[in-house]
Amino acid sequence: DGDGSESFALVASGLAVGATLSDGVNSFTAGAGSTSVAITGWNLAALQYRGAPDYNGAASVTFTGTTTEPNGSTASSTLTLPLDILPVNDAPTAAGGAITGTEDIARVFAWAEFGAADIDSTTLSIVIGTLPADGTLQVYNGSAWVAVSAGQTIAKATIDAGSLRFVPDTNE
């Protein structure tokens, strides 16, 4: 009605568990059993929906506006907004570590020892930052073991093939 006596409430509901709704000041992350939030007073022009981590695909949010008259009568209107959550390129992860070997015996590396992973890619590699002060890091090029250079990229497939090794100096 037009007399201004009613109150207005706006609720966003049906958010996927782990999804976040934010206006830059206010923020709500949906959890199990808690997938709706009152957004009355939020900056609707700045409203953003962020899907659950590592989710992409279809989603929706239902907005329900309700007016309440002083006598308690209410009127509501609902709109369901379909969303298409696009995939993002997550940064790869790497964990440091230490590897031990036996004196005077070459040590072939396994990919798992590098602790490197990328949820978005199966084509992985490492870059050799610095070379060891003692011993030699070598890669098998298909016909011979050759020294690795600082800055060289070594593919996961090469490591999985058993073609990256460390050769210690004699008696070290």
Coordinates of N, CA and C in Angstrom, one line a residue:
D1 N 0.9 -1.2 0.0 CA 0.0 0.0 0.0 C 0.9 1.2 0.0
G2 N 0.4 2.4 -0.1 CA 1.2 3.5 -0.2 C 1.4 4.4 1.0
D3 N 0.9 4.0 2.1 CA 0.9 4.9 3.3 C 2.2 4.8 4.1
G4 N 3.1 3.8 3.8 CA 4.4 3.7 4.4 C 4.3 3.1 5.8
S5 N 3.2 2.6 6.2 CA 3.1 2.0 7.5 C 3.6 0.6 7.6
E6 N 3.9 -0.1 6.5 CA 4.3 -1.5 6.5 C 5.8 -1.6 6.7
S7 N 6.2 -2.7 7.2 CA 7.7 -3.0 7.3 C 8.0 -4.0 6.1
F8 N 9.3 -4.1 5.8 CA 9.7 -4.9 4.7 C 10.8 -5.8 5.1
A9 N 10.8 -7.0 4.7 CA 11.9 -8.0 5.0 C 12.3 -8.7 3.7
L10 N 13.6 -8.9 3.5 CA 14.0 -9.6 2.3 C 14.9 -10.8 2.8
V11 N 14.6 -12.0 2.3 CA 15.4 -13.2 2.7 C 15.9 -13.8 1.4
A12 N 17.2 -14.3 1.5 CA 17.8 -15.1 0.4 C 17.8 -16.5 0.9
S13 N 17.3 -17.5 0.2 CA 17.3 -18.9 0.7 C 17.7 -19.8 -0.5
G14 N 17.9 -21.1 0.0 CA 18.3 -22.1 -1.0 C 19.7 -22.1 -1.4
L15 N 20.6 -21.3 -0.6 CA 22.0 -21.3 -0.9 C 22.6 -22.7 -0.7
A16 N 23.5 -23.1 -1.6 CA 24.2 -24.4 -1.5 C 25.1 -24.4 -0.3
V17 N 25.2 -25.5 0.4 CA 26.1 -25.6 1.5 C 27.5 -25.2 1.1
G18 N 28.2 -24.3 1.8 CA 29.5 -23.8 1.4 C 29.5 -22.6 0.6
A19 N 28.4 -22.2 0.0 CA 28.3 -21.0 -0.8 C 28.2 -19.8 0.1
T20 N 28.7 -18.6 -0.4 CA 28.7 -17.4 0.3 C 28.0 -16.3 -0.4
L21 N 27.1 -15.6 0.3 CA 26.5 -14.4 -0.2 C 27.0 -13.2 0.5
S22 N 27.4 -12.2 -0.2 CA 28.1 -11.0 0.4 C 27.7 -9.7 -0.4
D23 N 27.7 -8.6 0.4 CA 27.6 -7.3 -0.3 C 28.8 -6.5 -0.1
G24 N 29.9 -7.1 0.4 CA 31.1 -6.4 0.6 C 31.3 -6.0 2.1
V25 N 30.1 -5.8 2.8 CA 30.1 -5.5 4.2 C 29.6 -6.7 5.0
N26 N 28.4 -7.1 4.6 CA 27.8 -8.3 5.2 C 28.1 -9.5 4.5
S27 N 28.2 -10.6 5.2 CA 28.5 -11.9 4.5 C 27.8 -13.0 5.2
F28 N 27.4 -14.0 4.4 CA 26.8 -15.2 5.0 C 27.3 -16.4 4.2
T29 N 27.8 -17.5 4.9 CA 28.2 -18.7 4.3 C 27.2 -19.8 4.7
A30 N 26.6 -20.5 3.8 CA 25.6 -21.5 4.1 C 26.2 -22.7 4.7
G31 N 25.6 -23.3 5.6 CA 26.0 -24.5 6.3 C 24.9 -25.5 6.3
A32 N 25.2 -26.7 6.7 CA 24.2 -27.8 6.8 C 23.1 -27.3 7.7
G33 N 21.8 -27.2 7.2 CA 20.7 -26.8 8.0 C 20.6 -25.3 8.1
S34 N 21.5 -24.5 7.5 CA 21.4 -23.1 7.5 C 21.7 -22.5 6.1
T35 N 20.7 -22.5 5.3 CA 20.9 -22.1 3.9 C 20.1 -20.8 3.5
S36 N 19.7 -20.1 4.5 CA 19.0 -18.8 4.2 C 19.4 -17.8 5.1
V37 N 19.3 -16.5 4.7 CA 19.8 -15.4 5.5 C 18.9 -14.2 5.2
A38 N 18.6 -13.4 6.2 CA 17.8 -12.1 6.0 C 18.8 -11.1 5.5
I39 N 18.5 -10.5 4.4 CA 19.4 -9.5 3.7 C 18.8 -8.1 3.7
T40 N 17.8 -7.9 4.5 CA 17.2 -6.6 4.6 C 18.3 -5.6 5.1
G41 N 18.4 -4.5 4.4 CA 19.4 -3.5 4.8 C 20.8 -3.7 4.1
W42 N 21.0 -4.9 3.4 CA 22.2 -5.1 2.7 C 22.2 -4.2 1.4
N43 N 23.4 -4.0 0.9 CA 23.6 -3.2 -0.4 C 23.3 -4.2 -1.5
L44 N 22.1 -4.2 -2.0 CA 21.7 -5.2 -3.0 C 22.4 -5.0 -4.4
A45 N 22.8 -3.7 -4.6 CA 23.6 -3.4 -5.9 C 25.0 -4.1 -5.8
A46 N 25.5 -4.4 -4.6 CA 26.8 -5.0 -4.5 C 26.8 -6.5 -4.2
L47 N 25.6 -7.1 -4.2 CA 25.4 -8.5 -3.8 C 26.2 -9.4 -4.7
Q48 N 26.9 -10.3 -4.1 CA 27.7 -11.3 -4.9 C 27.5 -12.7 -4.3
Y49 N 27.4 -13.7 -5.2 CA 27.2 -15.1 -4.8 C 28.5 -15.8 -5.2
R50 N 29.1 -16.5 -4.2 CA 30.3 -17.3 -4.5 C 30.0 -18.7 -4.2
G51 N 30.1 -19.6 -5.1 CA 29.8 -21.0 -4.9 C 30.8 -21.6 -3.9
A52 N 30.4 -22.8 -3.4 CA 31.3 -23.6 -2.5 C 32.6 -23.8 -3.2
P53 N 33.7 -23.9 -2.4 CA 35.0 -24.1 -2.9 C 35.1 -25.3 -3.9
D54 N 35.7 -25.1 -5.0 CA 35.9 -26.1 -6.0 C 34.6 -26.6 -6.7
Y55 N 33.5 -25.9 -6.5 CA 32.2 -26.2 -7.2 C 32.1 -25.4 -8.4
N56 N 31.6 -26.0 -9.5 CA 31.1 -25.2 -10.6 C 29.9 -25.9 -11.2
G57 N 29.0 -25.2 -11.8 CA 27.8 -25.8 -12.4 C 26.6 -24.9 -12.0
A58 N 25.4 -25.5 -12.1 CA 24.2 -24.8 -11.8 C 24.0 -24.6 -10.3
A59 N 23.4 -23.5 -10.0 CA 23.0 -23.1 -8.6 C 21.8 -22.2 -8.7
S60 N 21.2 -21.9 -7.6 CA 20.1 -20.9 -7.6 C 20.0 -20.3 -6.2
V61 N 19.4 -19.1 -6.2 CA 19.1 -18.4 -4.9 C 17.6 -18.0 -5.1
T62 N 16.9 -18.2 -4.0 CA 15.5 -17.7 -4.0 C 15.4 -16.5 -3.1
F63 N 14.9 -15.4 -3.6 CA 14.7 -14.2 -2.9 C 13.2 -14.0 -2.6
T64 N 12.9 -13.8 -1.3 CA 11.5 -13.6 -0.9 C 11.4 -12.2 -0.1
G65 N 10.6 -11.3 -0.7 CA 10.3 -10.1 0.0 C 9.0 -10.1 0.6
T66 N 8.9 -9.7 1.9 CA 7.6 -9.8 2.6 C 7.3 -8.4 3.3
T67 N 6.1 -7.9 3.0 CA 5.7 -6.7 3.7 C 4.7 -7.1 4.8
T68 N 4.8 -6.4 5.9 CA 3.9 -6.7 7.1 C 3.2 -5.4 7.5
E69 N 1.9 -5.4 7.5 CA 1.1 -4.2 7.9 C 1.1 -4.2 9.5
P70 N 0.8 -3.0 10.0 CA 0.7 -2.9 11.5 C -0.3 -3.9 12.1
N71 N -1.3 -4.3 11.3 CA -2.4 -5.2 11.8 C -1.9 -6.6 11.7
G72 N -0.7 -6.9 11.2 CA -0.1 -8.2 11.1 C -0.3 -8.9 9.8
S73 N -1.1 -8.4 8.9 CA -1.3 -9.0 7.6 C 0.0 -8.9 6.8
T74 N 0.3 -9.9 6.0 CA 1.5 -9.9 5.2 C 1.2 -10.2 3.7
A75 N 2.1 -9.8 2.9 CA 2.1 -10.1 1.5 C 3.6 -10.4 1.1
S76 N 3.7 -11.4 0.3 CA 5.1 -11.8 -0.1 C 5.2 -12.0 -1.6
S77 N 6.4 -11.8 -2.1 CA 6.7 -12.1 -3.5 C 8.0 -12.8 -3.6
T78 N 8.1 -13.8 -4.4 CA 9.3 -14.6 -4.5 C 9.9 -14.7 -5.9
L79 N 11.2 -14.7 -6.0 CA 11.9 -14.8 -7.3 C 13.0 -15.7 -7.1
T80 N 13.1 -16.8 -7.9 CA 14.3 -17.7 -7.9 C 15.2 -17.3 -9.1
L81 N 16.4 -17.0 -8.7 CA 17.4 -16.6 -9.7 C 18.4 -17.8 -10.0
P82 N 18.3 -18.3 -11.2 CA 19.3 -19.3 -11.6 C 20.7 -18.8 -11.8
L83 N 21.7 -19.5 -11.4 CA 23.1 -19.1 -11.5 C 23.9 -20.2 -12.2
D84 N 24.9 -19.7 -12.9 CA 25.9 -20.7 -13.5 C 27.2 -20.3 -12.9
I85 N 27.7 -21.2 -12.0 CA 29.0 -21.0 -11.4 C 30.1 -21.5 -12.3
L86 N 31.0 -20.6 -12.7 CA 32.1 -20.9 -13.6 C 33.2 -21.4 -12.8
P87 N 34.0 -22.4 -13.4 CA 35.2 -22.9 -12.7 C 36.3 -21.8 -12.7
V88 N 37.1 -22.0 -11.7 CA 38.3 -21.1 -11.5 C 39.5 -21.9 -11.5
N89 N 40.6 -21.3 -11.8 CA 41.9 -22.0 -11.8 C 42.5 -21.9 -10.4
D90 N 42.4 -23.0 -9.7 CA 43.0 -23.0 -8.3 C 44.5 -23.1 -8.4
A91 N 45.2 -22.4 -7.5 CA 46.7 -22.5 -7.5 C 47.1 -23.9 -7.2
P92 N 48.2 -24.3 -7.8 CA 48.8 -25.6 -7.3 C 49.3 -25.5 -5.9
T93 N 49.5 -26.7 -5.3 CA 50.0 -26.7 -3.9 C 51.3 -27.5 -4.0
A94 N 52.2 -27.2 -3.0 CA 53.4 -27.9 -2.9 C 53.8 -27.9 -1.4
A95 N 54.3 -29.0 -0.9 CA 54.7 -29.2 0.5 C 56.2 -29.4 0.5
G96 N 56.9 -28.8 1.3 CA 58.4 -29.0 1.4 C 58.6 -30.4 2.1
G97 N 59.9 -30.8 2.0 CA 60.2 -32.0 2.7 C 61.7 -32.3 2.5
A98 N 62.0 -33.4 3.0 CA 63.4 -33.9 3.0 C 63.4 -35.4 2.5
I99 N 64.4 -35.7 1.8 CA 64.5 -37.1 1.3 C 65.9 -37.6 1.6
T100 N 66.0 -38.8 2.1 CA 67.3 -39.4 2.4 C 67.6 -40.5 1.5
G101 N 68.9 -40.8 1.3 CA 69.4 -41.8 0.4 C 70.5 -42.5 1.1
T102 N 71.1 -43.5 0.3 CA 72.2 -44.3 0.8 C 73.5 -43.8 0.1
E103 N 74.5 -43.7 0.9 CA 75.8 -43.2 0.4 C 76.2 -44.0 -0.9
D104 N 76.7 -43.2 -1.9 CA 77.3 -43.7 -3.1 C 76.2 -44.5 -4.0
I105 N 75.0 -44.4 -3.7 CA 73.9 -45.0 -4.5 C 73.0 -43.9 -5.1
A106 N 72.8 -44.0 -6.4 CA 71.9 -43.0 -7.0 C 70.5 -43.2 -6.4
R107 N 69.8 -42.1 -6.3 CA 68.4 -42.0 -5.7 C 67.4 -41.6 -6.7
V108 N 66.6 -42.4 -7.2 CA 65.5 -42.1 -8.2 C 64.3 -41.5 -7.4
F109 N 63.8 -40.4 -7.9 CA 62.7 -39.7 -7.2 C 61.3 -40.2 -7.7
A110 N 60.4 -40.2 -6.8 CA 59.0 -40.5 -7.1 C 58.2 -39.1 -7.0
W111 N 57.2 -39.0 -7.8 CA 56.4 -37.7 -7.8 C 55.9 -37.4 -6.4
A112 N 55.4 -38.4 -5.7 CA 54.8 -38.1 -4.4 C 55.8 -37.5 -3.4
E113 N 57.1 -37.7 -3.6 CA 58.0 -37.1 -2.7 C 58.1 -35.6 -2.8
F114 N 57.6 -35.0 -3.9 CA 57.6 -33.6 -4.1 C 56.4 -32.9 -3.4
G115 N 55.4 -33.6 -3.1 CA 54.2 -33.1 -2.4 C 53.5 -32.0 -3.3
A116 N 53.6 -32.1 -4.6 CA 53.0 -31.1 -5.5 C 51.7 -31.7 -6.1
A117 N 50.7 -30.8 -6.2 CA 49.4 -31.3 -6.7 C 48.7 -30.0 -7.3
D118 N 47.8 -30.3 -8.2 CA 46.9 -29.3 -8.8 C 45.6 -29.9 -9.2
I119 N 44.6 -29.4 -8.5 CA 43.2 -29.9 -8.6 C 42.7 -29.7 -10.0
D120 N 43.2 -28.7 -10.7 CA 42.7 -28.3 -12.0 C 43.5 -29.0 -13.2
S121 N 44.5 -29.7 -13.0 CA 45.4 -30.1 -14.1 C 46.0 -31.5 -13.8
T122 N 46.2 -32.2 -14.8 CA 46.9 -33.5 -14.7 C 48.3 -33.4 -15.4
T123 N 48.5 -32.2 -16.0 CA 49.8 -32.0 -16.7 C 50.6 -31.1 -15.7
L124 N 51.4 -31.8 -14.9 CA 52.1 -31.1 -13.8 C 53.6 -31.2 -14.1
S125 N 54.3 -30.3 -13.5 CA 55.8 -30.2 -13.6 C 56.4 -29.5 -12.4
I126 N 57.7 -29.6 -12.3 CA 58.4 -28.9 -11.3 C 59.5 -28.1 -12.0
V127 N 59.9 -27.0 -11.4 CA 61.1 -26.2 -11.9 C 62.2 -26.4 -10.9
I128 N 63.4 -26.7 -11.4 CA 64.5 -26.9 -10.5 C 65.1 -25.5 -10.2
G129 N 64.9 -25.0 -9.0 CA 65.4 -23.7 -8.6 C 66.9 -23.6 -8.5
T130 N 67.4 -24.5 -7.7 CA 68.9 -24.5 -7.5 C 69.4 -25.9 -7.5
L131 N 70.6 -26.1 -7.8 CA 71.2 -27.4 -7.9 C 71.9 -27.7 -6.6
P132 N 72.1 -29.0 -6.3 CA 72.8 -29.4 -5.0 C 74.2 -29.0 -5.1
A133 N 74.8 -28.6 -3.9 CA 76.2 -28.2 -3.9 C 77.1 -29.5 -4.0
D134 N 76.6 -30.6 -3.6 CA 77.4 -31.8 -3.7 C 76.5 -32.8 -4.4
G135 N 77.1 -33.6 -5.3 CA 76.3 -34.6 -6.1 C 75.7 -33.9 -7.3
T136 N 75.0 -34.7 -8.1 CA 74.5 -34.3 -9.4 C 73.0 -34.7 -9.5
L137 N 72.2 -33.8 -9.9 CA 70.8 -34.1 -10.3 C 70.8 -34.4 -11.8
Q138 N 70.2 -35.5 -12.1 CA 70.2 -36.0 -13.5 C 68.8 -36.4 -14.0
V139 N 68.6 -36.2 -15.3 CA 67.4 -36.6 -15.9 C 67.7 -37.6 -17.1
Y140 N 66.9 -38.6 -17.3 CA 67.2 -39.5 -18.4 C 66.5 -39.0 -19.6
N141 N 67.2 -38.7 -20.7 CA 66.7 -38.1 -21.9 C 66.2 -39.1 -22.9
G142 N 66.1 -40.4 -22.6 CA 65.7 -41.4 -23.5 C 66.9 -42.3 -24.0
S143 N 68.1 -41.8 -23.8 CA 69.2 -42.6 -24.2 C 70.4 -42.5 -23.2
A144 N 70.4 -41.5 -22.3 CA 71.5 -41.3 -21.4 C 71.0 -40.4 -20.2
W145 N 71.7 -40.6 -19.1 CA 71.4 -39.7 -17.9 C 72.3 -38.4 -18.2
V146 N 71.6 -37.3 -18.1 CA 72.3 -36.0 -18.3 C 72.1 -35.1 -17.2
A147 N 73.0 -34.2 -16.9 CA 72.9 -33.2 -15.8 C 71.7 -32.3 -16.0
V148 N 71.0 -32.0 -14.9 CA 69.9 -31.0 -14.9 C 70.5 -29.6 -14.8
S149 N 69.8 -28.6 -15.3 CA 70.2 -27.2 -15.2 C 69.3 -26.5 -14.2
A150 N 69.8 -25.5 -13.5 CA 69.0 -24.7 -12.7 C 68.0 -24.0 -13.6
G151 N 66.7 -23.9 -13.2 CA 65.7 -23.4 -14.0 C 65.0 -24.3 -15.0
Q152 N 65.5 -25.5 -15.0 CA 64.9 -26.5 -16.0 C 63.6 -27.0 -15.4
T153 N 62.6 -27.3 -16.3 CA 61.3 -27.8 -16.0 C 61.3 -29.3 -16.2
I154 N 60.9 -30.0 -15.2 CA 60.8 -31.5 -15.3 C 59.3 -31.9 -15.2
A155 N 58.8 -32.6 -16.2 CA 57.4 -33.0 -16.2 C 57.1 -34.1 -15.2
K156 N 55.9 -34.1 -14.6 CA 55.5 -35.2 -13.7 C 55.7 -36.6 -14.4
A157 N 55.4 -36.6 -15.7 CA 55.5 -37.9 -16.5 C 56.9 -38.4 -16.5
T158 N 57.9 -37.5 -16.6 CA 59.3 -37.8 -16.6 C 59.7 -38.4 -15.2
I159 N 59.2 -37.8 -14.1 CA 59.5 -38.3 -12.8 C 58.7 -39.7 -12.6
D160 N 57.5 -39.7 -13.0 CA 56.7 -41.0 -12.9 C 57.4 -42.1 -13.6
A161 N 58.1 -41.8 -14.7 CA 58.8 -42.8 -15.5 C 60.2 -43.2 -14.8
G162 N 60.5 -42.7 -13.7 CA 61.7 -43.0 -13.0 C 62.9 -42.4 -13.6
S163 N 62.7 -41.2 -14.3 CA 63.8 -40.6 -15.0 C 64.4 -39.3 -14.4
L164 N 64.2 -39.1 -13.1 CA 64.9 -38.1 -12.4 C 65.6 -38.7 -11.2
R165 N 66.9 -38.4 -11.1 CA 67.6 -39.0 -10.0 C 68.7 -38.0 -9.5
F166 N 69.1 -38.4 -8.2 CA 70.3 -37.7 -7.6 C 71.4 -38.7 -7.5
V167 N 72.6 -38.3 -8.0 CA 73.8 -39.1 -7.9 C 74.7 -38.4 -6.9
P168 N 74.9 -39.0 -5.7 CA 75.8 -38.4 -4.7 C 77.3 -38.4 -5.2
D169 N 78.0 -37.5 -4.7 CA 79.5 -37.6 -4.9 C 80.0 -38.8 -4.1
T170 N 81.0 -39.4 -4.6 CA 81.6 -40.6 -4.0 C 82.0 -40.3 -2.5
N171 N 81.6 -41.2 -1.6 CA 81.8 -41.2 -0.2 C 81.3 -39.9 0.5
E172 N 80.1 -39.5 0.0 CA 79.5 -38.3 0.7 C 78.1 -38.7 1.1

